[in-house]
């Protein structure tokens, strides 16, 4: 059976959260947080794509509640273009409205203390981004 692993990415100014799907592209799992100040997140994501035979990268693009794009969305678009230059797989832009809020809520409900959330919040947001995209693909058949 052919594996179809995807990455989910929540790009940010300080940290970049990364999640990965299972081999069947059904479930997303947190993978790692890249400290943007210590290294190039695009280069690290390209490494992960090669190491794990990833077939697509889903990058969160924040939209305003009215659907318009703001400055953060422009940063995501620049990130996506840089990533397209480094990987040979598909790079997909995905609406990430309220994913960080959802991730914070989920971590809080799981009993994580606020001070412990900082290290994993970006991974959790990337997981939500990726799971949303995976679910949309499953719904399309």
PDB file of C-alpha atoms in Angstrom, residues 5-139:
ATOM      1  CA  UNK A   5       2.097  11.373   4.552  1.00  0.00           C
ATOM      2  CA  UNK A   6       1.370  15.072   4.805  1.00  0.00           C
ATOM      3  CA  UNK A   7       2.835  17.787   6.982  1.00  0.00           C
ATOM      4  CA  UNK A   8       0.880  20.589   8.574  1.00  0.00           C
ATOM      5  CA  UNK A   9       2.703  23.839   9.318  1.00  0.00           C
ATOM      6  CA  UNK A  10       1.744  26.766  11.533  1.00  0.00           C
ATOM      7  CA  UNK A  11       4.316  29.424  10.579  1.00  0.00           C
ATOM      8  CA  UNK A  12       5.104  32.187  13.039  1.00  0.00           C
ATOM      9  CA  UNK A  13       7.625  34.914  13.761  1.00  0.00           C
ATOM     10  CA  UNK A  14       9.181  33.128  16.766  1.00  0.00           C
ATOM     11  CA  UNK A  15       8.187  29.485  16.325  1.00  0.00           C
ATOM     12  CA  UNK A  16       6.915  27.244  13.564  1.00  0.00           C
ATOM     13  CA  UNK A  17       4.730  24.304  14.560  1.00  0.00           C
ATOM     14  CA  UNK A  18       4.856  21.106  12.537  1.00  0.00           C
ATOM     15  CA  UNK A  19       2.474  18.143  12.514  1.00  0.00           C
ATOM     16  CA  UNK A  20       2.485  14.975  10.418  1.00  0.00           C
ATOM     17  CA  UNK A  21      -0.230  12.631   9.235  1.00  0.00           C
ATOM     18  CA  UNK A  22      -0.276   8.887   9.565  1.00  0.00           C
ATOM     19  CA  UNK A  23       0.570   6.792   6.491  1.00  0.00           C
ATOM     20  CA  UNK A  24      -3.083   6.699   5.408  1.00  0.00           C
ATOM     21  CA  UNK A  25      -3.483  10.496   5.617  1.00  0.00           C
ATOM     22  CA  UNK A  26      -6.338  10.161   8.077  1.00  0.00           C
ATOM     23  CA  UNK A  27      -4.970  11.429  11.404  1.00  0.00           C
ATOM     24  CA  UNK A  28      -2.648  14.324  12.209  1.00  0.00           C
ATOM     25  CA  UNK A  29      -0.128  14.134  15.042  1.00  0.00           C
ATOM     26  CA  UNK A  30       2.096  16.863  16.543  1.00  0.00           C
ATOM     27  CA  UNK A  31       5.698  16.492  15.374  1.00  0.00           C
ATOM     28  CA  UNK A  32       7.956  19.358  16.432  1.00  0.00           C
ATOM     29  CA  UNK A  33       8.355  23.053  17.060  1.00  0.00           C
ATOM     30  CA  UNK A  34      11.035  24.885  15.103  1.00  0.00           C
ATOM     31  CA  UNK A  35      12.590  27.890  16.845  1.00  0.00           C
ATOM     32  CA  UNK A  36      12.722  30.428  14.002  1.00  0.00           C
ATOM     33  CA  UNK A  37      15.420  32.452  15.786  1.00  0.00           C
ATOM     34  CA  UNK A  38      17.770  29.448  15.838  1.00  0.00           C
ATOM     35  CA  UNK A  39      17.336  28.123  12.326  1.00  0.00           C
ATOM     36  CA  UNK A  40      15.595  28.372   8.989  1.00  0.00           C
ATOM     37  CA  UNK A  41      12.176  26.703   9.287  1.00  0.00           C
ATOM     38  CA  UNK A  42      11.919  26.247   5.511  1.00  0.00           C
ATOM     39  CA  UNK A  43      15.181  24.278   5.460  1.00  0.00           C
ATOM     40  CA  UNK A  44      14.071  22.115   8.405  1.00  0.00           C
ATOM     41  CA  UNK A  45      10.692  21.403   6.811  1.00  0.00           C
ATOM     42  CA  UNK A  46      12.456  20.415   3.575  1.00  0.00           C
ATOM     43  CA  UNK A  47      14.566  17.968   5.634  1.00  0.00           C
ATOM     44  CA  UNK A  48      11.443  16.470   7.198  1.00  0.00           C
ATOM     45  CA  UNK A  49       9.802  16.145   3.763  1.00  0.00           C
ATOM     46  CA  UNK A  50      12.801  14.155   2.515  1.00  0.00           C
ATOM     47  CA  UNK A  51      13.322  12.101   5.702  1.00  0.00           C
ATOM     48  CA  UNK A  52       9.693  11.044   5.959  1.00  0.00           C
ATOM     49  CA  UNK A  53       8.710  10.808   2.262  1.00  0.00           C
ATOM     50  CA  UNK A  54       6.043  13.486   2.610  1.00  0.00           C
ATOM     51  CA  UNK A  55       3.775  14.009  -0.416  1.00  0.00           C
ATOM     52  CA  UNK A  56       2.333  17.388   0.578  1.00  0.00           C
ATOM     53  CA  UNK A  57       2.731  20.260   3.028  1.00  0.00           C
ATOM     54  CA  UNK A  58      -0.349  22.123   4.278  1.00  0.00           C
ATOM     55  CA  UNK A  59       0.555  25.619   5.477  1.00  0.00           C
ATOM     56  CA  UNK A  60      -1.798  27.673   7.596  1.00  0.00           C
ATOM     57  CA  UNK A  61      -2.708  31.087   6.200  1.00  0.00           C
ATOM     58  CA  UNK A  62      -4.486  33.316   8.725  1.00  0.00           C
ATOM     59  CA  UNK A  63      -7.509  35.164   7.422  1.00  0.00           C
ATOM     60  CA  UNK A  64      -9.448  37.876   9.148  1.00  0.00           C
ATOM     61  CA  UNK A  65     -12.907  36.894  10.378  1.00  0.00           C
ATOM     62  CA  UNK A  66     -14.428  38.604   7.331  1.00  0.00           C
ATOM     63  CA  UNK A  67     -12.312  36.385   5.055  1.00  0.00           C
ATOM     64  CA  UNK A  68      -9.873  39.103   4.020  1.00  0.00           C
ATOM     65  CA  UNK A  69      -6.099  38.749   4.230  1.00  0.00           C
ATOM     66  CA  UNK A  70      -3.984  40.831   6.617  1.00  0.00           C
ATOM     67  CA  UNK A  71      -0.237  41.246   7.215  1.00  0.00           C
ATOM     68  CA  UNK A  72       0.112  37.807   8.842  1.00  0.00           C
ATOM     69  CA  UNK A  73      -1.384  36.176   5.745  1.00  0.00           C
ATOM     70  CA  UNK A  74       1.175  37.948   3.576  1.00  0.00           C
ATOM     71  CA  UNK A  75       3.967  36.498   5.749  1.00  0.00           C
ATOM     72  CA  UNK A  76       2.452  33.043   5.253  1.00  0.00           C
ATOM     73  CA  UNK A  77       2.336  33.556   1.498  1.00  0.00           C
ATOM     74  CA  UNK A  78       6.031  34.522   1.468  1.00  0.00           C
ATOM     75  CA  UNK A  79       6.751  31.413   3.571  1.00  0.00           C
ATOM     76  CA  UNK A  80       4.792  29.244   1.107  1.00  0.00           C
ATOM     77  CA  UNK A  81       6.721  30.613  -1.882  1.00  0.00           C
ATOM     78  CA  UNK A  82      10.043  29.954  -0.111  1.00  0.00           C
ATOM     79  CA  UNK A  83       8.912  26.414   0.719  1.00  0.00           C
ATOM     80  CA  UNK A  84       7.854  25.755  -2.884  1.00  0.00           C
ATOM     81  CA  UNK A  85      11.428  26.579  -3.892  1.00  0.00           C
ATOM     82  CA  UNK A  86      12.841  23.937  -1.513  1.00  0.00           C
ATOM     83  CA  UNK A  87      10.507  20.938  -1.804  1.00  0.00           C
ATOM     84  CA  UNK A  88       9.309  18.893  -4.748  1.00  0.00           C
ATOM     85  CA  UNK A  89       5.973  17.919  -3.168  1.00  0.00           C
ATOM     86  CA  UNK A  90       2.707  19.869  -3.179  1.00  0.00           C
ATOM     87  CA  UNK A  91       2.468  22.930  -0.945  1.00  0.00           C
ATOM     88  CA  UNK A  92      -1.110  23.788  -0.001  1.00  0.00           C
ATOM     89  CA  UNK A  93      -2.381  27.006   1.604  1.00  0.00           C
ATOM     90  CA  UNK A  94      -5.125  26.380   4.189  1.00  0.00           C
ATOM     91  CA  UNK A  95      -7.297  28.816   6.136  1.00  0.00           C
ATOM     92  CA  UNK A  96      -6.127  28.713   9.742  1.00  0.00           C
ATOM     93  CA  UNK A  97      -8.612  31.085  11.357  1.00  0.00           C
ATOM     94  CA  UNK A  98      -8.828  30.467  15.107  1.00  0.00           C
ATOM     95  CA  UNK A  99      -6.540  27.405  15.108  1.00  0.00           C
ATOM     96  CA  UNK A 100      -4.330  28.788  17.877  1.00  0.00           C
ATOM     97  CA  UNK A 101      -7.427  29.570  19.951  1.00  0.00           C
ATOM     98  CA  UNK A 102      -8.672  26.010  19.384  1.00  0.00           C
ATOM     99  CA  UNK A 103      -5.246  24.600  20.271  1.00  0.00           C
ATOM    100  CA  UNK A 104      -5.097  26.641  23.483  1.00  0.00           C
ATOM    101  CA  UNK A 105      -8.559  25.447  24.472  1.00  0.00           C
ATOM    102  CA  UNK A 106      -7.706  21.802  23.757  1.00  0.00           C
ATOM    103  CA  UNK A 107      -4.477  21.998  25.753  1.00  0.00           C
ATOM    104  CA  UNK A 108      -6.232  23.719  28.645  1.00  0.00           C
ATOM    105  CA  UNK A 109      -8.974  21.076  28.636  1.00  0.00           C
ATOM    106  CA  UNK A 110      -6.322  18.336  28.664  1.00  0.00           C
ATOM    107  CA  UNK A 111      -4.957  19.770  31.904  1.00  0.00           C
ATOM    108  CA  UNK A 112      -1.835  21.470  30.529  1.00  0.00           C
ATOM    109  CA  UNK A 113      -0.697  24.457  32.526  1.00  0.00           C
ATOM    110  CA  UNK A 114      -0.376  27.729  30.621  1.00  0.00           C
ATOM    111  CA  UNK A 115       3.399  27.865  31.153  1.00  0.00           C
ATOM    112  CA  UNK A 116       3.773  24.376  29.634  1.00  0.00           C
ATOM    113  CA  UNK A 117       1.677  25.235  26.578  1.00  0.00           C
ATOM    114  CA  UNK A 118       4.257  27.540  24.987  1.00  0.00           C
ATOM    115  CA  UNK A 119       6.461  24.638  23.912  1.00  0.00           C
ATOM    116  CA  UNK A 120       3.679  22.711  22.194  1.00  0.00           C
ATOM    117  CA  UNK A 121       0.998  25.241  21.224  1.00  0.00           C
ATOM    118  CA  UNK A 122       2.430  25.667  17.727  1.00  0.00           C
ATOM    119  CA  UNK A 123       2.531  21.903  17.153  1.00  0.00           C
ATOM    120  CA  UNK A 124      -1.068  21.657  18.324  1.00  0.00           C
ATOM    121  CA  UNK A 125      -2.098  24.458  15.947  1.00  0.00           C
ATOM    122  CA  UNK A 126      -0.263  22.699  13.085  1.00  0.00           C
ATOM    123  CA  UNK A 127      -2.102  19.506  13.994  1.00  0.00           C
ATOM    124  CA  UNK A 128      -5.465  21.302  13.810  1.00  0.00           C
ATOM    125  CA  UNK A 129      -4.535  22.856  10.445  1.00  0.00           C
ATOM    126  CA  UNK A 130      -3.509  19.492   9.018  1.00  0.00           C
ATOM    127  CA  UNK A 131      -6.481  17.600  10.461  1.00  0.00           C
ATOM    128  CA  UNK A 132      -8.871  20.173   8.996  1.00  0.00           C
ATOM    129  CA  UNK A 133      -7.351  19.715   5.562  1.00  0.00           C
ATOM    130  CA  UNK A 134      -7.279  15.898   5.854  1.00  0.00           C
ATOM    131  CA  UNK A 135     -10.948  15.887   6.893  1.00  0.00           C
ATOM    132  CA  UNK A 136     -11.855  18.103   3.932  1.00  0.00           C
ATOM    133  CA  UNK A 137     -10.136  15.677   1.560  1.00  0.00           C
ATOM    134  CA  UNK A 138     -11.921  12.683   3.070  1.00  0.00           C
ATOM    135  CA  UNK A 139     -15.261  14.486   2.701  1.00  0.00           C
TER     136      UNK A 139
END
